[in-house]
GROMACS .gro file of N, CA and C in nm:
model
  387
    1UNK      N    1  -2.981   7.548  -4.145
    1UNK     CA    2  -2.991   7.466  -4.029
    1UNK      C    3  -3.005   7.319  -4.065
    2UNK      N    4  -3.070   7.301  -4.160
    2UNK     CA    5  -3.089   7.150  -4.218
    2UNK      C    6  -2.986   7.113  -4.253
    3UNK      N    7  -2.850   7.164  -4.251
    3UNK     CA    8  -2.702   7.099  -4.233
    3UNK      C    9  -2.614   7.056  -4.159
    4UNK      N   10  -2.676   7.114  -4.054
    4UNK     CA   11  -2.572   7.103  -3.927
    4UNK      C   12  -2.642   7.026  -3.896
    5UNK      N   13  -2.753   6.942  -3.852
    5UNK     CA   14  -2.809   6.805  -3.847
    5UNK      C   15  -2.733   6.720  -3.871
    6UNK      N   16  -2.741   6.725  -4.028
    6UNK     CA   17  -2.685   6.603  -4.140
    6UNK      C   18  -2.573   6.565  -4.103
    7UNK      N   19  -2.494   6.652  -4.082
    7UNK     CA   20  -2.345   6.662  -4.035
    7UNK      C   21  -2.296   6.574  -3.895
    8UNK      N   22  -2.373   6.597  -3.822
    8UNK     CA   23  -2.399   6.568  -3.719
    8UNK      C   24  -2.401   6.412  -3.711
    9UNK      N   25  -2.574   6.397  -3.749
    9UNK     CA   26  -2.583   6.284  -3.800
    9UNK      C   27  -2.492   6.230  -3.872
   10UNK      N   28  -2.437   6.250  -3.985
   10UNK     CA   29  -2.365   6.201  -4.026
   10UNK      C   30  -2.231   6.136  -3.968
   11UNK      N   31  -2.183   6.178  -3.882
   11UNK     CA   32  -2.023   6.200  -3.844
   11UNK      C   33  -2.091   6.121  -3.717
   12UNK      N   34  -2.215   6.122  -3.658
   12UNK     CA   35  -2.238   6.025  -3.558
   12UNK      C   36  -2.300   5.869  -3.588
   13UNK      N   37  -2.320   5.868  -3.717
   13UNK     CA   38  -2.359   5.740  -3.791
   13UNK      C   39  -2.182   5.684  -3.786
   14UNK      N   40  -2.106   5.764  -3.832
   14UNK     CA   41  -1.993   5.678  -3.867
   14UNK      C   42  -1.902   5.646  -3.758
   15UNK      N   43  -1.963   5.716  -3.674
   15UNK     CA   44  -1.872   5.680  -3.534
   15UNK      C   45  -1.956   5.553  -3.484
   16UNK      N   46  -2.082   5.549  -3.501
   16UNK     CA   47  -2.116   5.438  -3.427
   16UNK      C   48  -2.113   5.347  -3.523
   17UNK      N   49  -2.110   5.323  -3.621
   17UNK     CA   50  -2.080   5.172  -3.719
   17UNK      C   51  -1.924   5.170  -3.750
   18UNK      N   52  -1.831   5.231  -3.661
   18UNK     CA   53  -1.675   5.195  -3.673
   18UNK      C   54  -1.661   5.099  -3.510
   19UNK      N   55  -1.652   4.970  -3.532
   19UNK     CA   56  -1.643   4.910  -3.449
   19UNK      C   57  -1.511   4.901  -3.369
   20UNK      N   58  -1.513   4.921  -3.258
   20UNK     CA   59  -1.403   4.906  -3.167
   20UNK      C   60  -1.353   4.774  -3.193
   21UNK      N   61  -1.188   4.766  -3.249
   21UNK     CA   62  -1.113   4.650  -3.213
   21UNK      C   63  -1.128   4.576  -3.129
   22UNK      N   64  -1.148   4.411  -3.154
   22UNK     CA   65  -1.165   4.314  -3.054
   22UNK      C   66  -1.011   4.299  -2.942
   23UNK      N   67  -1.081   4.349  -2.854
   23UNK     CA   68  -0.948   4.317  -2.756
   23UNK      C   69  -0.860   4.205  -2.766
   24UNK      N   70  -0.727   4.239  -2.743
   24UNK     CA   71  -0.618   4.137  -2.783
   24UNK      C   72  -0.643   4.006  -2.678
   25UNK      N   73  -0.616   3.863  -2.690
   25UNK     CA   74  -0.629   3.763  -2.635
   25UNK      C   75  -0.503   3.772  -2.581
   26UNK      N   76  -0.534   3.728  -2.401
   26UNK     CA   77  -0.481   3.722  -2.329
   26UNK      C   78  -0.296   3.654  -2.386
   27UNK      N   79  -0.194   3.704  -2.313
   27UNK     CA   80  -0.131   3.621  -2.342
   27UNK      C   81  -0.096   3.510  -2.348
   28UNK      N   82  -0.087   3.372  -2.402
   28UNK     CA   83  -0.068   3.266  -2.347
   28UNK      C   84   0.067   3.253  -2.243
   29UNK      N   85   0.004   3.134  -2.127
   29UNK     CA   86   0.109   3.152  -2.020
   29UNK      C   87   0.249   3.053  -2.122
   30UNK      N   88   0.372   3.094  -2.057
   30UNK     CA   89   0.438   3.034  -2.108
   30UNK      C   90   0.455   2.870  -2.049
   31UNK      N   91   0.540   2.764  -2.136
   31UNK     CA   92   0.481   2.624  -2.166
   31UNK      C   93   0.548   2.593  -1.960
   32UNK      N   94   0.451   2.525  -1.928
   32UNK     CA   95   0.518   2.482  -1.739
   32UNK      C   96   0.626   2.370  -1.794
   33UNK      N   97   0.684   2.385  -1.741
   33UNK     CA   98   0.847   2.300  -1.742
   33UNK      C   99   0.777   2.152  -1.673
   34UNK      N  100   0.819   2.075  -1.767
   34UNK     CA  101   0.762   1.922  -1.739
   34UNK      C  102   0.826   1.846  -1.647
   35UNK      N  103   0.784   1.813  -1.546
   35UNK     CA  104   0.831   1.704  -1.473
   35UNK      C  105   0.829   1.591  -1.499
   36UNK      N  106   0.974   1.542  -1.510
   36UNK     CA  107   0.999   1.375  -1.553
   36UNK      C  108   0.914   1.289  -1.475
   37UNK      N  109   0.812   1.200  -1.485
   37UNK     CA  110   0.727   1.117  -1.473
   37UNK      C  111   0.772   1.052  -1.343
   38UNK      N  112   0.807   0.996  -1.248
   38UNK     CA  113   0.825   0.869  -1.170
   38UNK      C  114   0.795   0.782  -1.255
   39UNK      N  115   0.896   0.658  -1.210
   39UNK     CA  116   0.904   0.546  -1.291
   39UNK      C  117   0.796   0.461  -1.221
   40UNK      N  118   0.659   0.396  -1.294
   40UNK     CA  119   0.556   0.316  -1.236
   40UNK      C  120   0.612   0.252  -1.128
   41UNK      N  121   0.607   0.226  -1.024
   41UNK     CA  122   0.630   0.049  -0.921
   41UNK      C  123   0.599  -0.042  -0.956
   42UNK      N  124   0.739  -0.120  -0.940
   42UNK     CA  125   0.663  -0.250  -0.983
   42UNK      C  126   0.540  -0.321  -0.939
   43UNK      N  127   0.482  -0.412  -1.071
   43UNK     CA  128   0.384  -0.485  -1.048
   43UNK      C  129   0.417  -0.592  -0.992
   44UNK      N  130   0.338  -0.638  -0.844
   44UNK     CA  131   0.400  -0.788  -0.813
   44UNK      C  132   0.291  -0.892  -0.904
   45UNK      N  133   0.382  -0.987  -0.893
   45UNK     CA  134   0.300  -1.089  -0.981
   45UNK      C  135   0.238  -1.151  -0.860
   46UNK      N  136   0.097  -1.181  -0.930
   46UNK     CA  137  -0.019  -1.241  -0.849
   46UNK      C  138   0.036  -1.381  -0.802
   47UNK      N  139   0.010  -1.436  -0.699
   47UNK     CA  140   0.046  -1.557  -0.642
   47UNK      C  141  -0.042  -1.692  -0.711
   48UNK      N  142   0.015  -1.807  -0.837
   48UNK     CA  143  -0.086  -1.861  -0.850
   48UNK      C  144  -0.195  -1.906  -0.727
   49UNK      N  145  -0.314  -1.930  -0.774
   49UNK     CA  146  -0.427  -1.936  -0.733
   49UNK      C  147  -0.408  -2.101  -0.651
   50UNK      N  148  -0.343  -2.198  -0.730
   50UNK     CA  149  -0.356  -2.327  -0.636
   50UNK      C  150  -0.178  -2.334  -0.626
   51UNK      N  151  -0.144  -2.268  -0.574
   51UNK     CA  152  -0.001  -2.277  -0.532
   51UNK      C  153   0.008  -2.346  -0.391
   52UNK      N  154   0.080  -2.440  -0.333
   52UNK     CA  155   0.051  -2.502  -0.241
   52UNK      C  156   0.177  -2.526  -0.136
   53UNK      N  157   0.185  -2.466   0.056
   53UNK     CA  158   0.316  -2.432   0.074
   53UNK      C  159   0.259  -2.550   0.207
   54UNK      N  160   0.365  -2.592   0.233
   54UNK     CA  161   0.395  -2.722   0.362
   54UNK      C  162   0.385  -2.661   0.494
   55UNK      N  163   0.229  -2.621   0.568
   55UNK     CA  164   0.245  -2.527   0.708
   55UNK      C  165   0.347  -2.604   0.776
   56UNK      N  166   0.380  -2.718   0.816
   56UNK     CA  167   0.501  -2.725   0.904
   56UNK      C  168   0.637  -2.753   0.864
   57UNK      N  169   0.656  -2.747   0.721
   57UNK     CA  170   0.787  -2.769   0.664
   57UNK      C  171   0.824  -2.636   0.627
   58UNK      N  172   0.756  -2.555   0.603
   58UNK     CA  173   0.809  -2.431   0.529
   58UNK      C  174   0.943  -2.359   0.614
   59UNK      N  175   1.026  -2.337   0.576
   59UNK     CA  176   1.155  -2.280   0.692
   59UNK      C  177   1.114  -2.136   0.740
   60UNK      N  178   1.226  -2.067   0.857
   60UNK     CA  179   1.264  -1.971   0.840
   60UNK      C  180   1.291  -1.886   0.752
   61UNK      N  181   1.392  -1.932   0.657
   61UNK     CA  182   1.454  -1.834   0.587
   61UNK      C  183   1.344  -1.844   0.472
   62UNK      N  184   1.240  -1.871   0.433
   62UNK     CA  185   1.181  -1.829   0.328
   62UNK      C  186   1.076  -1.752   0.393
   63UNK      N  187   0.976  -1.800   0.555
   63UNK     CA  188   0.942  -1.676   0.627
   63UNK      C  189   1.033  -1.514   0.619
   64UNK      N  190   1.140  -1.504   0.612
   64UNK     CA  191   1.211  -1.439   0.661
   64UNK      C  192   1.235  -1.355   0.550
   65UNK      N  193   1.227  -1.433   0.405
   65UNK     CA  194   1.228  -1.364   0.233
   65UNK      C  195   1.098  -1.277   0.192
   66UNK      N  196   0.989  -1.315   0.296
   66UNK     CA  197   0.862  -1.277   0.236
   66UNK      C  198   0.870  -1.107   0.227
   67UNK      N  199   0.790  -1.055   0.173
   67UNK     CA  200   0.787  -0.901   0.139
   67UNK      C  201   0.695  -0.920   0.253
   68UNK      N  202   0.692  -0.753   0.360
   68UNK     CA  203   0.620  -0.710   0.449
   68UNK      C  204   0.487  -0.749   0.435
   69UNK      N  205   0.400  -0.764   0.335
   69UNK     CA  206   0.273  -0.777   0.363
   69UNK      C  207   0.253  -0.944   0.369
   70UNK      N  208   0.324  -1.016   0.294
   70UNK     CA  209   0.322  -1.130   0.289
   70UNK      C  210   0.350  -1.199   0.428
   71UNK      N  211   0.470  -1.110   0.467
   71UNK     CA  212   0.530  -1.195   0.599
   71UNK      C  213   0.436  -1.136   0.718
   72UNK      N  214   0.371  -1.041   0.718
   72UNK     CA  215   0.214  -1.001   0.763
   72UNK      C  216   0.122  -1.121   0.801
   73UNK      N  217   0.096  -1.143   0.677
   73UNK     CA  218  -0.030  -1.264   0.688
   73UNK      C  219   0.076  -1.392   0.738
   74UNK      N  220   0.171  -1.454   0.690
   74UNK     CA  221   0.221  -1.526   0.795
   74UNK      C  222   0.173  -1.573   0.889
   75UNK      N  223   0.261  -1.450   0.961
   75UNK     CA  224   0.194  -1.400   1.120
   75UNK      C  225   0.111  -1.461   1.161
   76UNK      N  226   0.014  -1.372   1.102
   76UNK     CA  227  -0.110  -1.426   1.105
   76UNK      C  228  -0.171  -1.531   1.154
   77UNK      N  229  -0.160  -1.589   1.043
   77UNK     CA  230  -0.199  -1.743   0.974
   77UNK      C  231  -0.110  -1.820   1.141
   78UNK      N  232   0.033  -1.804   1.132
   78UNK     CA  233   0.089  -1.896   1.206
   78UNK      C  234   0.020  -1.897   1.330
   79UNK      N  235  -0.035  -1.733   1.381
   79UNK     CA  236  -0.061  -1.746   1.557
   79UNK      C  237  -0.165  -1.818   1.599
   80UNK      N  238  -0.279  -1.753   1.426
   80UNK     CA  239  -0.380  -1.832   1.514
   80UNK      C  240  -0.422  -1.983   1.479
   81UNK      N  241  -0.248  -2.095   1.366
   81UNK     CA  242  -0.266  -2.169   1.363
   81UNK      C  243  -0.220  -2.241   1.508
   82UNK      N  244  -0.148  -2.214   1.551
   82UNK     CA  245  -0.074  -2.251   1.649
   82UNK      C  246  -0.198  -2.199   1.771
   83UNK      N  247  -0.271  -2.091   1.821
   83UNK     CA  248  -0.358  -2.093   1.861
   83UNK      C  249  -0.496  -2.202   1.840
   84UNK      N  250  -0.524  -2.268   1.753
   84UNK     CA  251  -0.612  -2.404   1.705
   84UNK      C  252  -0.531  -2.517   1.776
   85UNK      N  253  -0.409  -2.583   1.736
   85UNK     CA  254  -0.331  -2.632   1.759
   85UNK      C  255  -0.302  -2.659   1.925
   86UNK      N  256  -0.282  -2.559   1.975
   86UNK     CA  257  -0.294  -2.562   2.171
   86UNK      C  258  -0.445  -2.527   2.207
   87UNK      N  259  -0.522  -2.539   2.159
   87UNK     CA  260  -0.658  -2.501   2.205
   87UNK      C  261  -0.637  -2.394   2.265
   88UNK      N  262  -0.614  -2.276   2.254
   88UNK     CA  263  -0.618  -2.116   2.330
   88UNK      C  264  -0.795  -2.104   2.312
   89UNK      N  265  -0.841  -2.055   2.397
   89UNK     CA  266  -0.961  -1.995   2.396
   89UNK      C  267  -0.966  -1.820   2.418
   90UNK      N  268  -0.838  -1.754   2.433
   90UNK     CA  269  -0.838  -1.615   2.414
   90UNK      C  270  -0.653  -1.631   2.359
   91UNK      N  271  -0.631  -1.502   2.330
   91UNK     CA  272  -0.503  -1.425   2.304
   91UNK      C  273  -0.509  -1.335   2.341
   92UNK      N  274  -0.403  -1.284   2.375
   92UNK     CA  275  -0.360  -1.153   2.403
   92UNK      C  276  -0.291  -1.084   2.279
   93UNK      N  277  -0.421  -0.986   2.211
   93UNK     CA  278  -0.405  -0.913   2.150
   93UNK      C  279  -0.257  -0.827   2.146
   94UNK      N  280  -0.239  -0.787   2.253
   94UNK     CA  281  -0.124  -0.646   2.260
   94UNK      C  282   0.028  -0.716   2.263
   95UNK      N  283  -0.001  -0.899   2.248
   95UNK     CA  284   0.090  -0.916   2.286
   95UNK      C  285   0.168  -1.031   2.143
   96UNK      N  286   0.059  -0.965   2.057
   96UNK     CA  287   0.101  -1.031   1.940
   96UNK      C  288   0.268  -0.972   1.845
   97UNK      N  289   0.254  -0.799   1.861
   97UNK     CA  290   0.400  -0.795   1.879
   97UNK      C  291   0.513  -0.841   1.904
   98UNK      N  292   0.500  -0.873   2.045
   98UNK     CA  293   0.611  -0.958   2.078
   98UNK      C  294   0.639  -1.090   2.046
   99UNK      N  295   0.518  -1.161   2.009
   99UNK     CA  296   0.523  -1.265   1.948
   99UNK      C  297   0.613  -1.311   1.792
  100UNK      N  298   0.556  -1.217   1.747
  100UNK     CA  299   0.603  -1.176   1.613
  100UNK      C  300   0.767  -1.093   1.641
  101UNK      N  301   0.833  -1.071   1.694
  101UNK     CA  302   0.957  -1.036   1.735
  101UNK      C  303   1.030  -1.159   1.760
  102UNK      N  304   0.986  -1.238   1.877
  102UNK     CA  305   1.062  -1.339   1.920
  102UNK      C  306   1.022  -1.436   1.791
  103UNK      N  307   0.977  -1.479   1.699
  103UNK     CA  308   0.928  -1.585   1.583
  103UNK      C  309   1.086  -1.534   1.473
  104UNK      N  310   1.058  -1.403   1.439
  104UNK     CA  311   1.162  -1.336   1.379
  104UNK      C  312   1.295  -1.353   1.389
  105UNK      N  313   1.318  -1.305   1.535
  105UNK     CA  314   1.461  -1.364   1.614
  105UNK      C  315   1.517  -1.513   1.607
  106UNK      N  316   1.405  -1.582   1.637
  106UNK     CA  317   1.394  -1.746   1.619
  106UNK      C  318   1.460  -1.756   1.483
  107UNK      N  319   1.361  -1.694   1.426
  107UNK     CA  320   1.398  -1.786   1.240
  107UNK      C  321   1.501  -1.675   1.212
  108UNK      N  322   1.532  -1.571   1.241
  108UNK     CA  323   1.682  -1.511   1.210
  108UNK      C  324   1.889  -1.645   1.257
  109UNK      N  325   1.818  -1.652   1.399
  109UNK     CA  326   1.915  -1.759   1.425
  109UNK      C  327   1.895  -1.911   1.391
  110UNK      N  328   1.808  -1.931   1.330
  110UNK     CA  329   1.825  -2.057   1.301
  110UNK      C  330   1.699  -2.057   1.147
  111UNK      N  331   1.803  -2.053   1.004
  111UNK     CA  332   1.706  -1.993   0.898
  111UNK      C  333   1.660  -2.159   0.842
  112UNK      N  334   1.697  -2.283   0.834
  112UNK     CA  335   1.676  -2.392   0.855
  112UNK      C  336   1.561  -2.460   0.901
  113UNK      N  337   1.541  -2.378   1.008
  113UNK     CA  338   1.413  -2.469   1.147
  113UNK      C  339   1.278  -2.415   1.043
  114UNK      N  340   1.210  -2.534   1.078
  114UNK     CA  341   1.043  -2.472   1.034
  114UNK      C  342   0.982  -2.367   1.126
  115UNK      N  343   0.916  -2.263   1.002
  115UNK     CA  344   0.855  -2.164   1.098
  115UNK      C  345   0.784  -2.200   1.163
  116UNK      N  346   0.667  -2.303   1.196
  116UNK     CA  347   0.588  -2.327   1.297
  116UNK      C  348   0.625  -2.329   1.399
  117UNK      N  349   0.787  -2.375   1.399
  117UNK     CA  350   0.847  -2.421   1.545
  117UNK      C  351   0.831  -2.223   1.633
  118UNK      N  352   0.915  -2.170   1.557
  118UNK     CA  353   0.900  -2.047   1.575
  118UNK      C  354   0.788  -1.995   1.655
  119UNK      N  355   0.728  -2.011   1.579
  119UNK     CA  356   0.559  -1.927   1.618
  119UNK      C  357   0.502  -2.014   1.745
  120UNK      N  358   0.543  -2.168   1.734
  120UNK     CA  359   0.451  -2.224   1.862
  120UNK      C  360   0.510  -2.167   1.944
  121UNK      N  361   0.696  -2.184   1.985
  121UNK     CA  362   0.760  -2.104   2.080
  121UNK      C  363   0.752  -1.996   2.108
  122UNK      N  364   0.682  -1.885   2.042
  122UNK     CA  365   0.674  -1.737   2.070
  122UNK      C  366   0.490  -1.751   2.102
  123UNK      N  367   0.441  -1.819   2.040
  123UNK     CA  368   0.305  -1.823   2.125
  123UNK      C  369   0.302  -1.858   2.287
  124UNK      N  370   0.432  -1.998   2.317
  124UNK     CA  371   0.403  -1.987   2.401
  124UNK      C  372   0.441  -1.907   2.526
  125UNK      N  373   0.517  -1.849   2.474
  125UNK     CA  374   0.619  -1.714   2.567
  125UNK      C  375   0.556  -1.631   2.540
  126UNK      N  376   0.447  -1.567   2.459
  126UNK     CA  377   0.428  -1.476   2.476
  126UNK      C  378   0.264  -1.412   2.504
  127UNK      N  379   0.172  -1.531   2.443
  127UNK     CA  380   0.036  -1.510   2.395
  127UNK      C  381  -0.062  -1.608   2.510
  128UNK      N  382   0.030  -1.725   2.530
  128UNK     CA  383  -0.058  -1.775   2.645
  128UNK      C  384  -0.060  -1.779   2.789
  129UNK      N  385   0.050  -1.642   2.758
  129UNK     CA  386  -0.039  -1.585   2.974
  129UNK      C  387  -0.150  -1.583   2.982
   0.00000   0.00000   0.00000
């Protein structure tokens, strides 16, 4: 009987110090197909700092060259210079659109004329009801 133990034991010693193979590592996924980059946008160059433009000489047609955000502030700048200018004590907000339409139209037909002319004429057609 003191064999069939041993045996036992034995054959269960070697089963438990035969270590199970480390499971295989996942497959790697295969490589994702690269998408060509977009080309950066251009950088605009910063506007020097003391750059200096003529509010009533400046024309149309260089209003009219400005990139959207530029010709934005314009706007701007022109309504509520031209608002200082006639003493307005309100505007009509909703009606700065149209203002900015007819200024556009203006300096489209005539790229020559100073934008102020523009903007006083569409201020006053449009902003000082």
């Amino acid at each position: 009987m003191n064999g069939k133990p041993a045996i036992v034991l034995l054959s269960g010693l070697l089963f438990a110090c035969v270590q199970a193979p480390p499971p295989a590592p996942p497959a790697a996924p295969p490589p994702m197909a690269v998408a060509p980059q977009p080309a950066p946008a251009p950088v605009a160059q910063p506007t020097p700092g003391n750059r200096r433009v003529s509010i009533r000489t400046a024309t149309c047609g260089t209003y009219l060259q400005l990139a959207d955000d530029d010709r934005a502030a314009a706007t701007m700048f022109y309504i509520g210079y031209q608002a200082a200018r006639l003493r307005a004590r309100t505007i009509n907000v909703g009606a700065i659109a149209d203002a900015e339409a007819q200024a556009d139209a203006y300096c489209e037909a005539h790229p020559n004329r100073p934008a102020v002319e523009a903007f006083r004429l569409a201020f006053l057609r449009t902003l000082r009801r």
